[in-house]
mmCIF file of C-alpha atoms and ligand atoms in Angstrom:
data_model
loop_
_atom_site.group_PDB
_atom_site.id
_atom_site.type_symbol
_atom_site.label_atom_id
_atom_site.label_comp_id
_atom_site.label_asym_id
_atom_site.label_seq_id
_atom_site.Cartn_x
_atom_site.Cartn_y
_atom_site.Cartn_z
ATOM 1 C CA UNK P 586 14.200 14.058 -1.853
ATOM 2 C CA UNK P 587 13.326 12.651 1.517
ATOM 3 C CA UNK P 588 10.624 10.099 2.284
ATOM 4 C CA UNK P 589 9.217 9.718 5.770
ATOM 5 C CA UNK P 590 7.994 6.161 6.095
ATOM 6 C CA UNK P 591 7.454 3.227 8.442
ATOM 7 C CA UNK P 592 8.770 0.041 6.828
ATOM 8 C CA UNK P 593 5.952 -2.348 7.820
ATOM 9 C CA UNK P 594 3.215 -0.001 6.556
ATOM 10 C CA UNK P 595 1.796 -1.157 3.189
ATOM 11 C CA UNK P 596 1.200 2.502 2.270
ATOM 12 C CA UNK P 597 4.913 3.190 2.751
ATOM 13 C CA UNK P 598 6.213 0.032 1.169
ATOM 14 C CA UNK P 599 4.580 0.667 -2.184
ATOM 15 C CA UNK P 600 6.214 4.110 -2.398
ATOM 16 C CA UNK P 601 9.612 2.630 -1.565
ATOM 17 C CA UNK P 602 9.022 -0.014 -4.256
ATOM 18 C CA UNK P 603 8.436 2.777 -6.813
ATOM 19 C CA UNK P 604 11.650 4.535 -5.745
ATOM 20 C CA UNK P 605 13.559 1.286 -6.221
ATOM 21 C CA UNK P 606 11.901 0.476 -9.547
ATOM 22 C CA UNK P 607 12.693 3.923 -10.953
ATOM 23 C CA UNK P 608 16.154 3.960 -9.324
ATOM 24 C CA UNK P 609 15.475 7.408 -7.854
ATOM 25 C CA UNK P 610 17.770 8.731 -5.148
ATOM 26 C CA UNK P 611 15.839 9.513 -1.987
ATOM 27 C CA UNK P 612 16.743 9.661 1.680
ATOM 28 C CA UNK P 613 14.511 7.421 3.799
ATOM 29 C CA UNK P 614 13.608 8.555 7.293
ATOM 30 C CA UNK P 615 11.717 6.109 9.483
ATOM 31 C CA UNK P 616 8.885 7.482 11.626
ATOM 32 C CA UNK P 617 8.229 4.886 14.316
ATOM 33 C CA UNK P 618 4.457 4.729 14.683
ATOM 34 C CA UNK P 619 4.760 2.385 17.671
ATOM 35 C CA UNK P 620 6.493 5.224 19.528
ATOM 36 C CA UNK P 621 4.076 7.902 18.303
ATOM 37 C CA UNK P 622 6.804 9.709 16.355
ATOM 38 C CA UNK P 623 4.175 10.871 13.835
ATOM 39 C CA UNK P 624 2.878 13.247 16.535
ATOM 40 C CA UNK P 625 6.151 15.193 16.821
ATOM 41 C CA UNK P 626 5.648 18.903 15.977
ATOM 42 C CA UNK P 627 8.285 18.864 13.223
ATOM 43 C CA UNK P 628 6.512 16.015 11.478
ATOM 44 C CA UNK P 629 3.033 17.511 12.018
ATOM 45 C CA UNK P 630 4.216 20.616 10.188
ATOM 46 C CA UNK P 631 4.867 18.405 7.159
ATOM 47 C CA UNK P 632 1.748 16.297 7.481
ATOM 48 C CA UNK P 633 -1.032 17.541 9.780
ATOM 49 C CA UNK P 634 -2.798 14.181 9.287
ATOM 50 C CA UNK P 635 0.116 12.645 11.248
ATOM 51 C CA UNK P 636 0.526 9.950 8.645
ATOM 52 C CA UNK P 637 3.299 8.353 6.694
ATOM 53 C CA UNK P 638 4.308 8.181 3.902
ATOM 54 C CA UNK P 639 5.190 11.839 3.348
ATOM 55 C CA UNK P 640 7.592 13.072 0.656
ATOM 56 C CA UNK P 641 9.659 16.246 0.764
ATOM 57 C CA UNK P 642 11.137 17.376 -2.542
ATOM 58 C CA UNK P 643 12.781 20.771 -2.077
ATOM 59 C CA UNK P 644 9.978 23.112 -1.001
ATOM 60 C CA UNK P 645 7.284 20.714 -2.104
ATOM 61 C CA UNK P 646 5.681 18.482 0.528
ATOM 62 C CA UNK P 647 3.376 15.704 -0.631
ATOM 63 C CA UNK P 648 1.317 13.222 1.368
ATOM 64 C CA UNK P 649 -0.993 10.400 0.233
ATOM 65 C CA UNK P 650 0.944 7.405 -1.032
ATOM 66 C CA UNK P 651 -0.801 7.099 -4.394
ATOM 67 C CA UNK P 652 -0.193 10.785 -5.193
ATOM 68 C CA UNK P 653 3.462 10.324 -4.218
ATOM 69 C CA UNK P 654 3.779 7.291 -6.487
ATOM 70 C CA UNK P 655 2.355 9.191 -9.469
ATOM 71 C CA UNK P 656 4.572 12.190 -8.727
ATOM 72 C CA UNK P 657 7.706 10.029 -8.610
ATOM 73 C CA UNK P 658 6.779 8.431 -11.937
ATOM 74 C CA UNK P 659 6.311 11.848 -13.516
ATOM 75 C CA UNK P 660 10.018 12.444 -12.895
ATOM 76 C CA UNK P 661 11.064 9.514 -15.096
ATOM 77 C CA UNK P 662 9.696 9.855 -18.656
ATOM 78 C CA UNK P 663 8.952 6.598 -20.426
ATOM 79 C CA UNK P 664 8.645 4.461 -17.321
ATOM 80 C CA UNK P 665 6.278 1.483 -17.505
ATOM 81 C CA UNK P 666 4.742 1.874 -14.026
ATOM 82 C CA UNK P 667 2.704 4.914 -15.110
ATOM 83 C CA UNK P 668 2.602 4.970 -18.929
ATOM 84 C CA UNK P 669 1.665 8.322 -20.507
ATOM 85 C CA UNK P 670 -1.397 7.065 -22.405
ATOM 86 C CA UNK P 671 -4.391 8.888 -20.799
ATOM 87 C CA UNK P 672 -6.697 5.851 -20.738
ATOM 88 C CA UNK P 673 -3.969 3.687 -19.208
ATOM 89 C CA UNK P 674 -3.241 6.322 -16.558
ATOM 90 C CA UNK P 675 -6.956 6.629 -15.760
ATOM 91 C CA UNK P 676 -7.244 2.843 -15.493
ATOM 92 C CA UNK P 677 -4.282 2.727 -13.083
ATOM 93 C CA UNK P 678 -5.751 5.625 -11.052
ATOM 94 C CA UNK P 679 -9.059 3.765 -10.910
ATOM 95 C CA UNK P 680 -7.403 0.843 -9.103
ATOM 96 C CA UNK P 681 -5.424 3.176 -6.852
ATOM 97 C CA UNK P 682 -8.624 5.037 -5.827
ATOM 98 C CA UNK P 683 -10.436 1.708 -5.413
ATOM 99 C CA UNK P 684 -7.707 0.503 -3.119
ATOM 100 C CA UNK P 685 -7.883 3.661 -0.981
ATOM 101 C CA UNK P 686 -11.679 3.832 -0.874
ATOM 102 C CA UNK P 687 -12.601 0.155 -0.634
ATOM 103 C CA UNK P 688 -10.061 -2.661 -0.664
ATOM 104 C CA UNK P 689 -7.624 -1.102 1.828
ATOM 105 C CA UNK P 690 -10.442 -0.510 4.322
ATOM 106 C CA UNK P 691 -11.705 -4.073 3.839
ATOM 107 C CA UNK P 692 -8.217 -5.423 4.665
ATOM 108 C CA UNK P 693 -7.798 -2.799 7.387
ATOM 109 C CA UNK P 694 -10.390 -4.484 9.611
ATOM 110 C CA UNK P 695 -8.174 -7.589 9.929
ATOM 111 C CA UNK P 696 -5.022 -5.501 10.274
ATOM 112 C CA UNK P 697 -6.575 -3.526 13.133
ATOM 113 C CA UNK P 698 -8.274 -6.422 14.924
ATOM 114 C CA UNK P 699 -5.460 -8.955 14.633
ATOM 115 C CA UNK P 700 -2.241 -6.922 14.414
ATOM 116 C CA UNK P 701 -2.600 -3.334 15.640
ATOM 117 C CA UNK P 702 -4.598 -4.319 18.731
ATOM 118 C CA UNK P 703 -1.857 -6.782 19.697
ATOM 119 C CA UNK P 704 0.891 -4.269 18.885
ATOM 120 C CA UNK P 705 -0.753 -1.599 21.085
ATOM 121 C CA UNK P 706 -2.158 -3.855 23.831
ATOM 122 C CA UNK P 707 -5.738 -2.994 22.946
ATOM 123 C CA UNK P 708 -7.202 -6.408 23.744
ATOM 124 C CA UNK P 709 -8.473 -9.382 21.778
ATOM 125 C CA UNK P 710 -9.933 -9.233 18.238
ATOM 126 C CA UNK P 711 -13.659 -8.430 18.272
ATOM 127 C CA UNK P 712 -15.594 -11.328 16.679
ATOM 128 C CA UNK P 713 -18.390 -9.008 15.446
ATOM 129 C CA UNK P 714 -15.925 -6.709 13.707
ATOM 130 C CA UNK P 715 -14.176 -9.701 12.128
ATOM 131 C CA UNK P 716 -17.518 -11.040 10.844
ATOM 132 C CA UNK P 717 -18.371 -7.631 9.344
ATOM 133 C CA UNK P 718 -14.841 -7.420 7.965
ATOM 134 C CA UNK P 719 -15.258 -10.753 6.217
ATOM 135 C CA UNK P 720 -18.396 -9.565 4.432
ATOM 136 C CA UNK P 721 -16.627 -6.405 3.272
ATOM 137 C CA UNK P 722 -13.546 -8.332 2.213
ATOM 138 C CA UNK P 723 -15.504 -10.823 0.097
ATOM 139 C CA UNK P 724 -17.430 -8.009 -1.592
ATOM 140 C CA UNK P 725 -14.265 -6.370 -2.914
ATOM 141 C CA UNK P 726 -11.966 -9.403 -3.191
ATOM 142 C CA UNK P 727 -14.486 -11.013 -5.548
ATOM 143 C CA UNK P 728 -14.246 -7.948 -7.830
ATOM 144 C CA UNK P 729 -10.461 -8.236 -7.864
ATOM 145 C CA UNK P 730 -10.566 -12.003 -8.410
ATOM 146 C CA UNK P 731 -12.930 -11.668 -11.387
ATOM 147 C CA UNK P 732 -10.777 -8.930 -12.940
ATOM 148 C CA UNK P 733 -7.642 -11.041 -12.603
ATOM 149 C CA UNK P 734 -9.106 -14.036 -14.456
ATOM 150 C CA UNK P 735 -6.859 -14.573 -17.487
ATOM 151 C CA UNK P 736 -4.658 -11.597 -16.624
ATOM 152 C CA UNK P 737 -1.188 -11.412 -15.191
ATOM 153 C CA UNK P 738 -1.396 -7.734 -14.120
ATOM 154 C CA UNK P 739 -4.207 -5.368 -13.204
ATOM 155 C CA UNK P 740 -3.675 -3.003 -16.144
ATOM 156 C CA UNK P 741 -2.085 -3.989 -19.460
ATOM 157 C CA UNK P 742 0.634 -6.593 -19.752
ATOM 158 C CA UNK P 743 3.215 -5.355 -17.295
ATOM 159 C CA UNK P 744 3.430 -4.419 -13.640
ATOM 160 C CA UNK P 745 2.166 -0.866 -12.956
ATOM 161 C CA UNK P 746 1.397 1.390 -10.001
ATOM 162 C CA UNK P 747 -1.993 -0.348 -9.830
ATOM 163 C CA UNK P 748 -0.353 -3.653 -8.854
ATOM 164 C CA UNK P 749 1.898 -2.024 -6.265
ATOM 165 C CA UNK P 750 -1.018 -0.078 -4.715
ATOM 166 C CA UNK P 751 -3.550 -2.881 -4.503
ATOM 167 C CA UNK P 752 -0.950 -5.619 -3.915
ATOM 168 C CA UNK P 753 0.673 -3.812 -1.003
ATOM 169 C CA UNK P 754 -2.252 -4.764 1.223
ATOM 170 C CA UNK P 755 -1.712 -8.472 0.554
ATOM 171 C CA UNK P 756 1.671 -8.279 2.244
ATOM 172 C CA UNK P 757 -0.168 -8.665 5.573
ATOM 173 C CA UNK P 758 -2.714 -11.260 4.339
ATOM 174 C CA UNK P 759 -1.190 -14.200 6.171
ATOM 175 C CA UNK P 760 -0.303 -12.378 9.360
ATOM 176 C CA UNK P 761 -3.731 -10.707 9.644
ATOM 177 C CA UNK P 762 -5.505 -13.850 8.353
ATOM 178 C CA UNK P 763 -7.544 -12.371 5.518
ATOM 179 C CA UNK P 764 -10.085 -14.973 4.290
ATOM 180 C CA UNK P 765 -8.066 -15.601 1.120
ATOM 181 C CA UNK P 766 -8.377 -19.371 0.641
ATOM 182 C CA UNK P 767 -10.779 -19.324 -2.323
ATOM 183 C CA UNK P 768 -9.069 -16.434 -4.154
ATOM 184 C CA UNK P 769 -6.563 -18.405 -6.198
ATOM 185 C CA UNK P 770 -6.277 -15.710 -8.879
ATOM 186 C CA UNK P 771 -5.320 -13.108 -6.283
ATOM 187 C CA UNK P 772 -2.771 -15.485 -4.780
ATOM 188 C CA UNK P 773 -1.195 -16.168 -8.194
ATOM 189 C CA UNK P 774 -1.100 -12.431 -9.013
ATOM 190 C CA UNK P 775 0.484 -11.515 -5.672
ATOM 191 C CA UNK P 776 3.123 -14.236 -6.184
ATOM 192 C CA UNK P 777 3.955 -12.550 -9.521
ATOM 193 C CA UNK P 778 4.378 -9.176 -7.813
ATOM 194 C CA UNK P 779 6.774 -10.975 -5.475
ATOM 195 C CA UNK P 780 9.077 -11.689 -8.430
ATOM 196 C CA UNK P 781 9.446 -7.975 -9.296
ATOM 197 C CA UNK P 782 12.957 -6.971 -8.154
ATOM 198 C CA UNK P 783 11.813 -3.604 -6.723
ATOM 199 C CA UNK P 784 9.110 -5.379 -4.728
ATOM 200 C CA UNK P 785 11.680 -7.786 -3.315
ATOM 201 C CA UNK P 786 14.211 -5.097 -2.437
ATOM 202 C CA UNK P 787 11.578 -2.922 -0.714
ATOM 203 C CA UNK P 788 10.360 -5.723 1.569
ATOM 204 C CA UNK P 789 10.286 -4.794 5.258
ATOM 205 C CA UNK P 790 12.151 -6.932 7.764
ATOM 206 C CA UNK P 791 9.834 -9.645 9.122
ATOM 207 C CA UNK P 792 7.822 -8.699 12.230
ATOM 208 C CA UNK P 793 8.319 -11.009 15.204
HETATM 209 N N1 GSH D 1181 -4.359 7.354 2.573
HETATM 210 C C1 GSH D 1181 -3.064 7.439 3.198
HETATM 211 C C2 GSH D 1181 -3.042 6.493 4.373
HETATM 212 C C3 GSH D 1181 -1.749 6.609 5.173
HETATM 213 C C4 GSH D 1181 -1.854 5.814 6.467
HETATM 214 O O1 GSH D 1181 -2.905 5.229 6.788
HETATM 215 N N2 GSH D 1181 -0.756 5.797 7.210
HETATM 216 C C5 GSH D 1181 -0.770 5.154 8.506
HETATM 217 C C6 GSH D 1181 0.214 3.984 8.529
HETATM 218 S S1 GSH D 1181 -0.230 2.727 7.342
HETATM 219 C C7 GSH D 1181 -0.292 6.146 9.560
HETATM 220 O O2 GSH D 1181 0.641 6.878 9.326
HETATM 221 N N3 GSH D 1181 -0.934 6.143 10.736
HETATM 222 C C8 GSH D 1181 -0.516 6.963 11.844
HETATM 223 C C9 GSH D 1181 -1.630 7.748 12.454
HETATM 224 O O3 GSH D 1181 -2.767 7.670 11.969
HETATM 225 O O4 GSH D 1181 -1.370 8.407 13.451
HETATM 226 C C10 GSH D 1181 -1.968 7.095 2.178
HETATM 227 O O5 GSH D 1181 -2.263 6.331 1.245
HETATM 228 O O6 GSH D 1181 -0.853 7.606 2.287
#
């Protein structure tokens, strides 16, 4: 298998964490988004959305990080990241869809305004966008905070794909200055993810 990724992307990192957790052999190929490598014709043939992560497994090409994570788990029967119980799988999928549809976009405002704009010389953060971003962030962060009350993990009593998917966006919380101060449950939960060996070993090198 070969995974095209960009180490500082949260969408990539969570897939790499799954590979490490399951101890699956996979070649990693970095696609440098800062150099526009995702627009190269060879890569566009694999993923016409020009996005990483993208997995190639023989003749099978798969994009969308959450689909890749589920696919990798299906290769390792009995793993605890994606347990076979249908209700548990649906619960995990729920959080993965929620992350893609809502929480990731809410965090994405701060990532774009405070990190990507700087990275690409696109000017200063826009105060109106940040204000709108804060409203969106609080809407969804409060759902996550309430769910985490009295729980260690999002689903069941062990780390699952749900934690990797939703948690991956907290990696950039400090750098992109998400308004996190009052969300002590989220902070505690993300610290716990930080103790998972596969999460530690998949960490990208620090950005300067
Ligand atoms: N929903 C996709 C999102 C992937 C995504 O947003 N990838 C970004 C990096 S985090 C990307 O490759 N952007 C390059 C581009 O849009 O040209 C997933 O979960 O895999």
